[in-house]
Short mmCIF file of C-alpha atoms in Angstrom, two decimals:
data_model
loop_
_atom_site.label_atom_id
_atom_site.label_comp_id
_atom_site.label_asym_id
_atom_site.label_seq_id
_atom_site.Cartn_x
_atom_site.Cartn_y
_atom_site.Cartn_z
CA UNK Q 262 37.29 -54.84 -41.57
CA UNK Q 263 35.27 -52.61 -43.89
CA UNK Q 264 32.19 -53.02 -41.65
CA UNK Q 265 34.21 -52.09 -38.55
CA UNK Q 266 35.62 -48.99 -40.27
CA UNK Q 267 32.13 -47.89 -41.32
CA UNK Q 268 30.85 -48.36 -37.78
CA UNK Q 269 33.74 -46.39 -36.36
CA UNK Q 270 33.09 -43.57 -38.84
CA UNK Q 271 29.43 -43.45 -37.83
CA UNK Q 272 30.36 -43.30 -34.15
CA UNK Q 273 32.79 -40.47 -34.85
CA UNK Q 274 30.13 -38.56 -36.79
CA UNK Q 275 27.61 -39.04 -33.96
CA UNK Q 276 30.16 -37.72 -31.45
CA UNK Q 277 30.85 -34.67 -33.64
CA UNK Q 278 27.14 -33.86 -33.90
CA UNK Q 279 26.74 -34.21 -30.12
CA UNK Q 280 29.63 -31.83 -29.54
CA UNK Q 281 28.19 -29.29 -31.96
CA UNK Q 282 24.79 -29.46 -30.26
CA UNK Q 283 26.47 -29.09 -26.90
CA UNK Q 284 28.01 -25.80 -28.04
CA UNK Q 285 24.58 -24.16 -28.23
CA UNK Q 286 23.51 -22.01 -25.29
CA UNK Q 287 22.14 -24.33 -22.55
CA UNK Q 288 20.07 -21.56 -21.02
CA UNK Q 289 17.44 -21.41 -23.73
CA UNK Q 290 15.36 -23.85 -25.73
CA UNK Q 291 14.62 -23.47 -29.42
CA UNK Q 292 11.09 -23.02 -30.71
CA UNK Q 293 9.79 -24.70 -33.85
CA UNK Q 294 10.25 -21.48 -35.81
CA UNK Q 295 13.91 -21.29 -34.79
CA UNK Q 296 13.58 -18.49 -32.23
CA UNK Q 297 15.02 -18.80 -28.76
CA UNK Q 298 12.37 -19.83 -26.26
CA UNK Q 299 12.13 -19.98 -22.48
CA UNK Q 300 14.98 -21.37 -20.32
CA UNK Q 301 15.13 -25.15 -20.52
CA UNK Q 302 14.21 -27.15 -17.42
CA UNK Q 303 17.17 -28.09 -15.27
CA UNK Q 304 19.69 -25.76 -16.95
CA UNK Q 305 21.96 -23.46 -15.03
CA UNK Q 306 22.67 -20.82 -17.66
CA UNK Q 307 22.16 -17.11 -17.04
CA UNK Q 308 18.60 -15.82 -17.31
CA UNK Q 309 17.99 -12.36 -18.71
CA UNK Q 310 16.52 -9.98 -16.08
CA UNK Q 311 12.78 -9.41 -15.91
CA UNK Q 312 11.43 -6.13 -17.24
CA UNK Q 313 11.28 -3.37 -14.65
CA UNK Q 314 7.75 -2.84 -13.31
CA UNK Q 315 6.30 0.68 -13.35
CA UNK Q 316 7.15 2.55 -10.18
CA UNK Q 317 4.52 2.17 -7.47
CA UNK Q 318 2.69 -0.72 -9.13
CA UNK Q 319 3.11 -4.44 -8.72
CA UNK Q 320 6.01 -4.80 -6.26
CA UNK Q 321 3.65 -5.57 -3.33
CA UNK Q 322 -0.02 -6.39 -3.79
CA UNK Q 323 -2.04 -3.23 -3.02
CA UNK Q 324 0.71 -1.40 -1.15
CA UNK Q 325 0.19 2.17 0.07
CA UNK Q 326 -0.46 4.62 -2.80
CA UNK Q 327 -1.33 1.84 -5.25
CA UNK Q 328 -4.78 1.58 -6.80
CA UNK Q 329 -7.55 -0.97 -7.23
CA UNK Q 330 -10.24 -1.43 -9.83
CA UNK Q 331 -13.94 -0.90 -9.15
CA UNK Q 332 -15.69 -3.09 -6.59
CA UNK Q 333 -15.34 -3.73 -2.88
CA UNK Q 334 -15.63 -7.53 -3.16
CA UNK Q 335 -14.13 -8.31 -6.58
CA UNK Q 336 -11.07 -6.23 -7.39
CA UNK Q 337 -7.63 -6.21 -8.96
CA UNK Q 338 -4.58 -4.03 -8.64
CA UNK Q 339 -4.27 -1.60 -11.55
CA UNK Q 340 -2.03 1.37 -12.41
CA UNK Q 341 -3.36 4.54 -10.80
CA UNK Q 342 -3.12 6.35 -14.14
CA UNK Q 343 -5.27 3.77 -15.92
CA UNK Q 344 -8.94 4.13 -16.77
CA UNK Q 345 -9.87 1.16 -14.54
CA UNK Q 346 -8.42 2.77 -11.39
CA UNK Q 347 -11.15 3.54 -8.86
CA UNK Q 348 -9.56 3.94 -5.42
CA UNK Q 349 -6.14 4.43 -3.85
CA UNK Q 350 -4.66 2.61 -0.84
CA UNK Q 351 -4.17 5.05 2.05
CA UNK Q 352 -3.10 2.36 4.56
CA UNK Q 353 -2.32 -1.36 4.34
CA UNK Q 354 -2.11 -3.86 7.22
CA UNK Q 355 -1.71 -7.62 7.56
CA UNK Q 356 -4.15 -9.76 9.54
CA UNK Q 357 -7.81 -9.17 10.32
CA UNK Q 358 -9.41 -5.75 10.73
CA UNK Q 359 -10.50 -6.50 14.29
CA UNK Q 360 -6.91 -7.29 15.30
CA UNK Q 361 -5.06 -4.56 13.41
CA UNK Q 362 -4.71 -0.77 13.42
CA UNK Q 363 -7.70 1.38 12.57
CA UNK Q 364 -8.01 2.86 9.11
CA UNK Q 365 -7.41 6.62 8.72
CA UNK Q 366 -10.42 8.88 9.17
CA UNK Q 367 -10.61 9.69 5.44
CA UNK Q 368 -11.07 6.02 4.45
CA UNK Q 369 -14.07 5.50 2.16
CA UNK Q 370 -14.13 1.70 2.37
CA UNK Q 371 -12.01 -1.31 3.34
CA UNK Q 372 -10.85 -4.10 1.05
CA UNK Q 373 -10.42 -7.43 2.81
CA UNK Q 374 -7.59 -9.40 1.19
CA UNK Q 375 -7.69 -13.18 1.44
CA UNK Q 376 -4.64 -15.15 2.54
CA UNK Q 377 -4.23 -16.96 -0.80
CA UNK Q 378 -4.86 -15.16 -4.08
CA UNK Q 379 -2.31 -16.56 -6.54
CA UNK Q 380 -4.02 -14.94 -9.52
CA UNK Q 381 -3.47 -11.54 -7.95
CA UNK Q 382 0.00 -12.19 -6.58
CA UNK Q 383 2.46 -9.61 -7.89
CA UNK Q 384 5.79 -10.73 -6.47
CA UNK Q 385 5.67 -14.24 -7.89
CA UNK Q 386 5.80 -16.25 -4.67
CA UNK Q 387 2.32 -17.68 -5.20
CA UNK Q 388 0.68 -16.20 -2.09
CA UNK Q 389 -0.61 -12.94 -0.68
CA UNK Q 390 -0.76 -12.53 3.12
CA UNK Q 391 -4.18 -12.02 4.66
CA UNK Q 392 -4.79 -8.39 5.37
CA UNK Q 393 -6.85 -5.32 4.60
CA UNK Q 394 -6.41 -2.14 2.63
CA UNK Q 395 -7.96 1.19 3.62
CA UNK Q 396 -9.19 2.76 0.39
CA UNK Q 397 -9.96 6.30 -0.72
CA UNK Q 398 -12.00 6.87 -3.88
CA UNK Q 399 -10.12 8.70 -6.63
CA UNK Q 400 -13.27 10.67 -7.45
CA UNK Q 401 -16.22 11.87 -5.33
CA UNK Q 402 -18.32 10.86 -3.54
CA UNK Q 403 -16.25 10.28 -0.43
CA UNK Q 404 -18.48 8.60 2.17
CA UNK Q 405 -15.57 8.57 4.62
CA UNK Q 406 -15.49 12.36 4.84
CA UNK Q 407 -17.25 13.98 7.84
CA UNK Q 408 -20.97 13.97 7.14
CA UNK Q 409 -20.58 11.71 4.09
CA UNK Q 410 -22.77 8.98 5.51
CA UNK Q 411 -20.38 6.05 5.24
CA UNK Q 412 -16.84 4.83 5.69
CA UNK Q 413 -15.56 2.32 8.25
CA UNK Q 414 -15.30 4.92 11.03
CA UNK Q 415 -17.59 7.42 12.68
CA UNK Q 416 -15.79 10.75 13.09
CA UNK Q 417 -16.54 14.26 14.28
CA UNK Q 418 -18.95 15.86 11.83
CA UNK Q 419 -20.77 12.63 11.01
CA UNK Q 420 -24.51 12.25 11.43
CA UNK Q 421 -26.33 9.25 12.86
CA UNK Q 422 -29.85 8.00 13.48
CA UNK Q 423 -31.25 5.71 16.16
CA UNK Q 424 -31.62 2.21 14.68
CA UNK Q 425 -33.11 0.68 17.84
CA UNK Q 426 -31.80 -1.45 20.72
CA UNK Q 427 -29.50 1.37 21.77
CA UNK Q 428 -27.64 1.33 18.46
CA UNK Q 429 -27.02 4.18 16.04
CA UNK Q 430 -26.05 4.09 12.39
CA UNK Q 431 -24.36 6.63 10.21
CA UNK Q 432 -26.24 8.49 7.49
CA UNK Q 433 -25.50 11.46 5.25
CA UNK Q 434 -25.88 14.80 6.98
CA UNK Q 435 -27.40 16.40 3.87
CA UNK Q 436 -30.40 14.06 4.02
CA UNK Q 437 -29.59 12.17 0.81
CA UNK Q 438 -29.27 8.82 2.62
CA UNK Q 439 -31.98 6.22 3.13
CA UNK Q 440 -32.58 7.56 6.65
CA UNK Q 441 -32.74 11.16 7.78
CA UNK Q 442 -30.05 12.30 10.23
CA UNK Q 443 -31.13 12.75 13.85
CA UNK Q 444 -27.85 13.65 15.58
CA UNK Q 445 -24.49 15.11 14.62
CA UNK Q 446 -21.22 14.23 16.37
CA UNK Q 447 -19.81 17.57 17.46
CA UNK Q 448 -16.83 16.52 19.57
CA UNK Q 449 -14.59 13.54 20.42
CA UNK Q 450 -13.51 13.23 24.07
CA UNK Q 451 -11.94 10.72 26.43
CA UNK Q 452 -15.01 10.38 28.67
CA UNK Q 453 -18.67 11.32 28.82
CA UNK Q 454 -18.00 13.89 31.54
CA UNK Q 455 -16.04 15.93 28.98
CA UNK Q 456 -19.02 16.35 26.64
CA UNK Q 457 -20.84 19.73 26.59
CA UNK Q 458 -24.22 20.18 28.23
CA UNK Q 459 -25.99 20.18 24.85
CA UNK Q 460 -25.04 16.53 24.28
CA UNK Q 461 -28.08 14.31 23.71
CA UNK Q 462 -26.32 11.12 22.61
CA UNK Q 463 -22.98 9.43 23.22
CA UNK Q 464 -21.47 7.66 20.21
CA UNK Q 465 -18.68 5.10 20.42
CA UNK Q 466 -15.80 6.24 18.20
CA UNK Q 467 -12.79 4.23 19.35
CA UNK Q 468 -9.22 5.44 19.36
CA UNK Q 469 -7.64 7.79 21.90
CA UNK Q 470 -10.88 9.76 22.22
CA UNK Q 471 -13.47 7.02 22.12
CA UNK Q 472 -16.58 9.01 23.07
CA UNK Q 473 -18.43 11.11 20.53
CA UNK Q 474 -20.65 13.88 21.83
CA UNK Q 475 -23.71 14.14 19.56
CA UNK Q 476 -26.31 16.87 19.58
CA UNK Q 477 -29.82 16.65 18.10
CA UNK Q 478 -30.58 18.15 14.70
#
């Protein structure tokens, strides 16, 4: 009888300990140093809200008006006020460049964003859609400006040289590029017939006025 009583007392003590443990918050684990840790796996308790991200940074990967670090092939999203910020997004589109809208005329360069970049994902879903961001440098030089000698688009005011096989390439109008300028695009029109008589070269621009009228320098 004494053995049975002792066993019953032990069972009652075990039940009491289990109840006391069950009264602890189920939404958090306990670290070895006694501090509350991360939510335990499989619990349904309330989770404290995540800290609010700075406005304009992190909600969507490289959204319009957000900034990237240096580099056109290796880059990360950074706060525009930080010392690592190099360029700002002026337009952002999903899909491939050839299938999407054209970048604005002031674009200095284009960042091609791969379909899967979990390390750069900002919204936590583990994926970033394939797309491209039209970037503008925060500081000069601005190769996308007219005459700047670069950028993804040729615009009025740009200079070009004949690269052979009926092709032309853009170069800086001030002569600081690798090749000297030979022609300057003076006007954008809908057709060649609309170009002035001084036109010596027709340059493909794209858009609503796809023909550039270029005169010799």
